[in-house]
C-alpha cells in the first residue's frame, strides 16, 4: 500500500530545525538593515547605510584579501590533495590503506584551534622551521613566517586538505577501473592514461573539492586570527571584532550578508564553469 | 485468450479484475483480468518491463492499483496493507534478514501472528524439516550457500500457512544444476501443501516446466493464458509464438482457405497449414508461418522439399544438433533447424546444399504484421 | 603482480615520493607539537634541551580546560543525539516519500555546509537575544545541532540508499505492521550508519570552534574556545601537551571507527571494481 505512515511525525522535528535556522539567518539579515547606536546593544532604525559603508577602502580591502586567500588556498590544496587522493584510492594493502586513511582523516576532526596552534609552533620565530634552518646555518636570523599571507595560506591548506582529499577520493573511487585498463590495452602509457582518462573523469570530484575548500576557508577564523595576527584580516575576523570589541552588531551582520552573497557568487560561478562537466559524470 | 479459462471471482483464490497501473506516463498494466484457482501454480512470463512484477507487487500489496480490484479468497484487498493479507513471498535475492539466525528468520512471521512460544518452535522445526535444513537453526544467512538460503526463504514463507505464495524470480541467483533440482523440489512441496502460487519469471523454460497454467505478458497485457502445452503448441499471436520457445518466421501468401485448413504459397511450394487464425483474410494476402526448429526436416537436395538452401552454421548441443540454413528464396533469411542425435554433424557439413521439408500441419499461421 | 616497465617503475617511485612528502606535511604539525609538549622549559625552543612530562599535568589541572572539557561533553552529547534523531527520521522520509516542501527543508538543513560558521554563530547569538533566551547551554546545543545535521543526514541517507527494500517488504509480507518493520528490520540494519553518523556528529561538535566562540559565554565555553583564549594569553607548552592528548584521542577514535564501521564506506571513497 502506498501509505505514508511516518511522514508527519518524522518531518516535524526537521521542520522545526529548519525554521529555527531560517529565523537565525533572518535575524542576521534584519540586523544588517538596522542602524548602529554606539554604546547600546540594541540596534536603531532601518537603514541602508551599512551596505554603503561596505564600499569604504578599509572593508573593500578585507573582502579582496579574503577572496585572494581563499582562492590561493583552494588551488594549492587541490594540487597537494590530488596525489594523496589518488594514492588513497589505489593503495591495495588494507593496512597501508587504513593508516593513510587515518592520517588523512584525523586532522579533519582536530578542529581549527589545535591545528592553528601547531602551526604557530612550526612557523614562529623560535619555531621549528626557523630553528632547523638556523642550526643548519642556512639563515642568519629568523624568517618572518608568522603574520604573513604565506603563513596563513600554509596553515589553511593544512586545514582544508582532508576534506579536499576525501572529495577527490570519492570522485576517483567511482571511476570504474576498467576505463584506464581499456586505455592501457589500446596502447596508452601511464601519463597518457592519466591525462586522457582518469583526470577528465575525476573532474566532478575536483569541482566539488575546490568548491568546498573555498567555502571552508571562507569560514576559517582562528587561523587568520592567530597566524595573521591582525596583519592578515579576513571577513570572519572583522565580524568578530565588530561584534565583541565595538558591539557594532548591525555592521557585523552586514558583513555576514555580504560574505554570503560573495560565497554564493563564487560558488555559482564555479558551478557555471563546471556545467560542461555534468556530461561526463559517471555513476 | 479463451474466456472460459479465466476463473470467475468467487471461485478464484486470487482474482485480478480489470486492474490497471501506471508509473508517471508509462502504462505498466492495462486492464488485466486474471483468476487463479485454489492450489494452482500460475506463472507470469514475459520480457522485462512487461508488467509481470508489477502484477505480483499488486498481489503482495507493495503497490496499489490505479483501477480495478484485486481479491484474495473472495475478499477485496485493494485497501488492505501487505501485513494483513496473509501472503507468503519469496524474493529474488531471498531477503533473509542478515541480523537474524535461520530460526529467527523462519519464526518472524509467527511472532507477528503472536503464535505461542512452544507452538512456534515446533512449527519452525517442521518447516525447516520440510526444506531439509535441520541442524542449521543457529546459523546466520551469510553462512549458508545460495541453495540453502533459498530453502530458508521458502521455509519462512511457508511456515505461516499463507493463503497464496508469491515467487519473484526466486531461481535467478542459482547456478543451472542447482536451479533445476530446486524447481522440482519446490513444485513437490507446493503440490503436497496444495498451495496457490503465483510465480514470476522471464525464463520461458522455467515457465514451461513448472506451471499448471502460464500467462504470457507483454506491454502491460496478458497475451495468452493457458497450459504450457497449449501455449507452446498453439500460440495466440505472433508475440507469444516468438517469445515462448524457438521459432522460425516464414513469410508466405494465402492461396485458399477452407474451414480449418488453408493453403499457403512459400516461394514456389504450396503447403497445407491450420487456418483457424486466418478467417476473413483475402486471397493472396501475406501471412507469417511460425515453424518450430523440430518441425523442419533436412533432406538431400534432390528429394521433394519446400525450401532450398545451404548449411552456414552447425551448433552441436550434445543430444541434438542445431543447423542454420541460409535460404535462396524469398521466404526468410536464415532458418534454425533442429536435428535429433548427432549424425547431422557429419551428414550435412558446412556449405552443403540441402532441402528443408516442413511438418506444416503443426505450425502456427497468422496474418502478416 | 602486474608486469611493469622501468619507465612505469620510475613513475611509481616519483609518485611514492610525492605522496610521502605530502604525508610528511600533514603529520609535521602534530610531530612538532609533540616534541614541544615534552620541552621542560616554559619557552619554545628547538630542539628542547631538557625533557619533562610536567606540562601534561599542568594542562590536566588547568581549570578552564577542565571546565571546557566537561562543557564540551554536555554540548556534544546533547547536540549529536538530537541531531541523530532529527536527521535520522528526516533522512528516512526523504529516502522513502514525496511530500510538499521536501526539497526546501532538505536544502535549508544542508546549507550550513556552505554558510560560514561565524555567520551561523552570529545569527543564533542575535536570535537568542531577540527571543530573550539567556546565553546558556540551550543556544549552544541548538547551534551545534544545526551545524552537524548535514553530516548526520548524509550518513544516514547513504545507509538507507544501500538498504535493500526487499527486507522490509519481506517483513511486511510476513505480517509485520509499519512500526514493527521499523523496529525489527529497518533500525537494526541501519545501526552501523546510525552509529557512524552519531560519532561523526559528536567529533565535529566537540571540535567546533568559530560558531561556539559567538554563542558560548564564560560559563558555557567549550574546550576549543578555552584553548583559543589560552593561546591568546599564554605561550607555555601546556597547550602543546593538551594538543597531543587531543590528537592521540581523536586518532584513536578514528582508528576505532575505521576498524568497526569502515570509514571508507562512510566517506563514500571505496573503490568500485
Tab-separated table of C-alpha atoms in Angstrom, chain B residues 51-325:
chain	number	residue	atom	x	y	z
B	51	UNK	CA	4.223	-5.788	-16.107
B	52	UNK	CA	4.637	-9.218	-14.519
B	53	UNK	CA	6.488	-7.940	-11.458
B	54	UNK	CA	4.023	-5.081	-11.091
B	55	UNK	CA	1.164	-7.596	-11.046
B	56	UNK	CA	2.946	-9.591	-8.321
B	57	UNK	CA	3.592	-6.438	-6.286
B	58	UNK	CA	-0.092	-5.566	-6.538
B	59	UNK	CA	-0.982	-9.006	-5.200
B	60	UNK	CA	1.522	-8.519	-2.372
B	61	UNK	CA	0.309	-5.005	-1.641
B	62	UNK	CA	3.664	-3.244	-2.143
B	63	UNK	CA	1.805	-1.183	-4.732
B	64	UNK	CA	-1.827	-0.151	-5.034
B	65	UNK	CA	-3.749	-0.394	-8.329
B	66	UNK	CA	-4.908	2.743	-10.160
B	67	UNK	CA	-8.032	0.979	-11.381
B	68	UNK	CA	-9.830	-2.321	-10.965
B	69	UNK	CA	-9.861	-4.565	-7.956
B	70	UNK	CA	-7.808	-7.380	-6.524
B	71	UNK	CA	-9.302	-10.056	-4.308
B	72	UNK	CA	-7.774	-12.876	-2.332
B	73	UNK	CA	-10.059	-15.753	-1.282
B	74	UNK	CA	-13.064	-13.741	-2.429
B	75	UNK	CA	-12.189	-10.731	-0.281
B	76	UNK	CA	-11.342	-7.412	-1.895
B	77	UNK	CA	-7.828	-6.416	-0.741
B	78	UNK	CA	-7.300	-3.103	-2.561
B	79	UNK	CA	-7.140	-1.221	0.741
B	80	UNK	CA	-5.642	-3.925	2.902
B	81	UNK	CA	-1.947	-3.425	3.628
B	82	UNK	CA	0.580	-6.167	2.926
B	83	UNK	CA	0.919	-7.231	6.534
B	84	UNK	CA	-2.763	-8.099	6.813
B	85	UNK	CA	-3.013	-10.071	3.575
B	86	UNK	CA	-1.717	-13.407	4.830
B	87	UNK	CA	0.569	-13.937	1.854
B	88	UNK	CA	3.909	-15.700	1.729
B	89	UNK	CA	6.588	-14.347	-0.558
B	90	UNK	CA	9.989	-15.394	-1.832
B	91	UNK	CA	12.206	-12.642	-3.168
B	92	UNK	CA	14.728	-12.616	-5.950
B	93	UNK	CA	17.627	-12.127	-3.514
B	94	UNK	CA	15.725	-14.058	-0.782
B	95	UNK	CA	15.764	-11.000	1.546
B	96	UNK	CA	16.766	-13.120	4.527
B	97	UNK	CA	17.228	-10.766	7.475
B	98	UNK	CA	21.034	-10.671	7.829
B	99	UNK	CA	20.901	-9.805	11.523
B	100	UNK	CA	18.787	-12.817	12.471
B	101	UNK	CA	19.610	-16.519	12.598
B	102	UNK	CA	17.924	-19.060	10.348
B	103	UNK	CA	15.453	-19.983	13.106
B	104	UNK	CA	14.701	-16.331	13.879
B	105	UNK	CA	14.074	-15.656	10.203
B	106	UNK	CA	11.613	-18.520	9.963
B	107	UNK	CA	9.970	-17.605	13.265
B	108	UNK	CA	9.485	-13.954	12.275
B	109	UNK	CA	6.070	-14.385	10.653
B	110	UNK	CA	4.868	-16.483	13.577
B	111	UNK	CA	5.904	-13.801	16.066
B	112	UNK	CA	3.944	-11.153	14.189
B	113	UNK	CA	0.962	-13.501	14.446
B	114	UNK	CA	1.543	-13.950	18.188
B	115	UNK	CA	1.860	-17.718	17.949
B	116	UNK	CA	2.782	-19.035	21.433
B	117	UNK	CA	6.395	-19.968	22.014
B	118	UNK	CA	6.002	-23.757	22.166
B	119	UNK	CA	3.916	-23.988	19.016
B	120	UNK	CA	6.211	-21.557	17.281
B	121	UNK	CA	9.289	-23.665	17.988
B	122	UNK	CA	7.514	-26.744	16.712
B	123	UNK	CA	6.349	-25.124	13.519
B	124	UNK	CA	9.789	-23.661	12.824
B	125	UNK	CA	11.303	-27.106	13.251
B	126	UNK	CA	8.681	-28.658	10.983
B	127	UNK	CA	9.231	-26.036	8.301
B	128	UNK	CA	12.992	-26.489	8.403
B	129	UNK	CA	12.488	-30.252	8.193
B	130	UNK	CA	10.244	-29.772	5.173
B	131	UNK	CA	13.033	-27.948	3.333
B	132	UNK	CA	15.671	-30.355	4.673
B	133	UNK	CA	17.582	-27.830	6.765
B	134	UNK	CA	17.596	-29.437	10.207
B	135	UNK	CA	20.613	-28.507	12.303
B	136	UNK	CA	21.111	-25.096	10.669
B	137	UNK	CA	18.853	-23.199	13.099
B	138	UNK	CA	21.549	-21.038	14.631
B	139	UNK	CA	23.468	-20.121	11.508
B	140	UNK	CA	23.317	-16.637	10.053
B	141	UNK	CA	22.124	-16.329	6.450
B	142	UNK	CA	25.557	-15.313	5.176
B	143	UNK	CA	26.988	-18.620	6.431
B	144	UNK	CA	24.715	-20.563	4.074
B	145	UNK	CA	25.121	-21.479	0.413
B	146	UNK	CA	22.796	-19.992	-2.192
B	147	UNK	CA	20.652	-23.108	-2.302
B	148	UNK	CA	20.384	-23.248	1.484
B	149	UNK	CA	19.437	-19.582	1.644
B	150	UNK	CA	16.667	-20.265	-0.787
B	151	UNK	CA	15.377	-23.127	1.357
B	152	UNK	CA	15.288	-20.822	4.381
B	153	UNK	CA	13.372	-18.263	2.363
B	154	UNK	CA	10.907	-20.936	1.331
B	155	UNK	CA	10.514	-22.210	4.895
B	156	UNK	CA	9.957	-18.647	6.120
B	157	UNK	CA	7.238	-18.094	3.535
B	158	UNK	CA	5.570	-21.463	4.147
B	159	UNK	CA	5.581	-21.601	7.928
B	160	UNK	CA	2.818	-19.022	8.224
B	161	UNK	CA	0.431	-21.150	6.102
B	162	UNK	CA	-0.066	-18.386	3.568
B	163	UNK	CA	-3.272	-18.169	1.539
B	164	UNK	CA	-1.131	-17.576	-1.522
B	165	UNK	CA	2.573	-17.988	-2.225
B	166	UNK	CA	4.223	-15.300	-4.346
B	167	UNK	CA	7.519	-16.122	-6.031
B	168	UNK	CA	9.552	-13.293	-7.567
B	169	UNK	CA	12.159	-14.916	-9.838
B	170	UNK	CA	13.465	-16.980	-6.927
B	171	UNK	CA	15.794	-19.135	-9.012
B	172	UNK	CA	17.629	-16.429	-10.923
B	173	UNK	CA	20.546	-16.310	-8.444
B	174	UNK	CA	21.211	-20.077	-8.542
B	175	UNK	CA	23.534	-21.876	-10.926
B	176	UNK	CA	21.971	-24.079	-13.555
B	177	UNK	CA	22.226	-27.538	-11.994
B	178	UNK	CA	21.017	-26.400	-8.572
B	179	UNK	CA	18.223	-24.476	-10.230
B	180	UNK	CA	16.516	-27.470	-11.837
B	181	UNK	CA	16.668	-29.580	-8.687
B	182	UNK	CA	15.230	-26.705	-6.624
B	183	UNK	CA	12.465	-26.278	-9.200
B	184	UNK	CA	11.429	-29.901	-8.845
B	185	UNK	CA	11.593	-29.709	-5.064
B	186	UNK	CA	9.588	-26.504	-4.851
B	187	UNK	CA	6.908	-27.945	-7.106
B	188	UNK	CA	6.710	-31.113	-4.965
B	189	UNK	CA	6.256	-29.118	-1.776
B	190	UNK	CA	3.692	-26.861	-3.443
B	191	UNK	CA	1.653	-29.882	-4.593
B	192	UNK	CA	1.893	-31.572	-1.223
B	193	UNK	CA	0.618	-28.479	0.589
B	194	UNK	CA	-1.905	-27.610	-2.130
B	195	UNK	CA	-0.670	-24.036	-2.096
B	196	UNK	CA	-1.995	-21.420	-4.511
B	197	UNK	CA	1.127	-19.987	-6.153
B	198	UNK	CA	1.957	-17.071	-8.429
B	199	UNK	CA	5.382	-17.340	-9.974
B	200	UNK	CA	7.111	-14.564	-11.885
B	201	UNK	CA	9.900	-15.316	-14.331
B	202	UNK	CA	11.428	-14.164	-17.599
B	203	UNK	CA	12.802	-17.649	-18.271
B	204	UNK	CA	10.422	-19.427	-20.632
B	205	UNK	CA	11.986	-22.841	-19.947
B	206	UNK	CA	11.201	-22.411	-16.242
B	207	UNK	CA	7.620	-21.378	-17.077
B	208	UNK	CA	7.031	-24.324	-19.398
B	209	UNK	CA	8.412	-26.875	-16.964
B	210	UNK	CA	6.773	-25.696	-13.738
B	211	UNK	CA	3.348	-24.194	-14.403
B	212	UNK	CA	-0.179	-25.552	-14.266
B	213	UNK	CA	-1.067	-22.541	-16.345
B	214	UNK	CA	1.044	-19.697	-17.621
B	215	UNK	CA	0.162	-16.147	-18.538
B	216	UNK	CA	2.397	-14.703	-21.242
B	217	UNK	CA	2.591	-10.938	-20.795
B	218	UNK	CA	3.813	-8.066	-22.898
B	219	UNK	CA	3.360	-4.307	-22.667
B	220	UNK	CA	1.053	-4.487	-19.683
B	221	UNK	CA	-1.360	-7.049	-21.102
B	222	UNK	CA	-1.828	-10.790	-20.860
B	223	UNK	CA	-1.310	-12.057	-24.393
B	224	UNK	CA	-2.166	-15.667	-23.691
B	225	UNK	CA	-3.266	-17.701	-20.705
B	226	UNK	CA	-3.160	-21.462	-20.865
B	227	UNK	CA	-1.341	-24.664	-20.032
B	228	UNK	CA	2.299	-24.848	-21.121
B	229	UNK	CA	1.382	-27.396	-23.812
B	230	UNK	CA	-1.331	-25.114	-25.227
B	231	UNK	CA	0.930	-22.101	-25.226
B	232	UNK	CA	3.775	-23.961	-26.910
B	233	UNK	CA	1.608	-25.799	-29.453
B	234	UNK	CA	-0.819	-23.082	-30.412
B	235	UNK	CA	0.417	-19.629	-29.531
B	236	UNK	CA	-2.313	-17.000	-29.587
B	237	UNK	CA	-0.388	-14.377	-31.520
B	238	UNK	CA	2.981	-13.725	-33.185
B	239	UNK	CA	4.447	-12.285	-29.953
B	240	UNK	CA	3.731	-15.448	-27.976
B	241	UNK	CA	4.906	-17.600	-30.893
B	242	UNK	CA	8.284	-15.902	-30.975
B	243	UNK	CA	8.711	-15.379	-27.197
B	244	UNK	CA	7.942	-18.919	-25.989
B	245	UNK	CA	10.341	-21.481	-27.397
B	246	UNK	CA	12.475	-21.109	-30.527
B	247	UNK	CA	10.557	-20.344	-33.690
B	248	UNK	CA	11.240	-19.557	-37.354
B	249	UNK	CA	9.152	-16.937	-39.053
B	250	UNK	CA	8.443	-17.589	-42.762
B	251	UNK	CA	6.671	-15.095	-44.987
B	252	UNK	CA	4.089	-16.649	-47.368
B	253	UNK	CA	0.994	-15.853	-49.397
B	254	UNK	CA	-2.502	-17.165	-48.780
B	255	UNK	CA	-3.727	-19.227	-51.737
B	256	UNK	CA	-7.029	-20.580	-50.490
B	257	UNK	CA	-8.829	-21.139	-47.207
B	258	UNK	CA	-11.447	-23.763	-46.341
B	259	UNK	CA	-12.785	-24.180	-42.829
B	260	UNK	CA	-9.844	-25.393	-40.700
B	261	UNK	CA	-7.365	-25.729	-43.485
B	262	UNK	CA	-5.549	-23.185	-45.573
B	263	UNK	CA	-3.129	-23.468	-48.464
B	264	UNK	CA	-0.169	-21.121	-48.360
B	265	UNK	CA	2.460	-20.490	-51.012
B	266	UNK	CA	6.054	-20.398	-49.737
B	267	UNK	CA	8.071	-19.328	-52.736
B	268	UNK	CA	7.315	-21.952	-55.381
B	269	UNK	CA	5.998	-24.565	-52.970
B	270	UNK	CA	2.484	-24.937	-51.583
B	271	UNK	CA	1.876	-26.104	-48.013
B	272	UNK	CA	-1.277	-27.016	-46.140
B	273	UNK	CA	-1.463	-25.293	-42.711
B	274	UNK	CA	-4.025	-24.851	-39.883
B	275	UNK	CA	-6.260	-21.962	-40.931
B	276	UNK	CA	-8.218	-21.058	-37.799
B	277	UNK	CA	-6.482	-17.728	-37.262
B	278	UNK	CA	-6.734	-16.666	-40.906
B	279	UNK	CA	-10.511	-16.442	-41.270
B	280	UNK	CA	-11.711	-13.385	-43.179
B	281	UNK	CA	-8.372	-12.909	-44.856
B	282	UNK	CA	-8.465	-12.291	-48.596
B	283	UNK	CA	-6.681	-14.431	-51.112
B	284	UNK	CA	-3.044	-13.577	-51.860
B	285	UNK	CA	-2.765	-11.749	-48.539
B	286	UNK	CA	0.644	-12.014	-46.835
B	287	UNK	CA	0.816	-14.453	-43.912
B	288	UNK	CA	3.507	-15.419	-41.381
B	289	UNK	CA	4.206	-19.077	-40.662
B	290	UNK	CA	5.835	-19.871	-37.325
B	291	UNK	CA	7.682	-23.158	-37.591
B	292	UNK	CA	9.490	-24.734	-34.607
B	293	UNK	CA	13.062	-25.929	-35.335
B	294	UNK	CA	11.986	-29.530	-34.697
B	295	UNK	CA	9.152	-29.209	-37.232
B	296	UNK	CA	11.726	-28.966	-40.039
B	297	UNK	CA	13.394	-31.949	-41.626
B	298	UNK	CA	16.536	-31.748	-43.720
B	299	UNK	CA	16.588	-33.768	-46.914
B	300	UNK	CA	19.087	-34.268	-49.709
B	301	UNK	CA	18.913	-31.570	-52.424
B	302	UNK	CA	17.224	-33.900	-54.961
B	303	UNK	CA	14.338	-35.012	-52.698
B	304	UNK	CA	10.948	-33.246	-52.540
B	305	UNK	CA	11.142	-30.242	-50.251
B	306	UNK	CA	9.771	-26.760	-49.663
B	307	UNK	CA	12.865	-24.630	-49.301
B	308	UNK	CA	16.365	-24.952	-50.717
B	309	UNK	CA	19.470	-23.600	-49.091
B	310	UNK	CA	22.897	-24.398	-47.698
B	311	UNK	CA	24.316	-25.070	-44.248
B	312	UNK	CA	26.058	-21.967	-42.812
B	313	UNK	CA	26.439	-22.940	-39.152
B	314	UNK	CA	26.448	-26.110	-37.077
B	315	UNK	CA	25.740	-25.825	-33.362
B	316	UNK	CA	26.461	-29.084	-31.609
B	317	UNK	CA	24.269	-29.367	-28.481
B	318	UNK	CA	25.075	-32.882	-27.304
B	319	UNK	CA	21.660	-34.532	-27.584
B	320	UNK	CA	20.774	-32.755	-30.798
B	321	UNK	CA	22.326	-30.561	-33.467
B	322	UNK	CA	21.066	-27.120	-34.463
B	323	UNK	CA	21.772	-26.172	-38.052
B	324	UNK	CA	21.456	-22.748	-39.562
B	325	UNK	CA	20.376	-22.840	-43.172
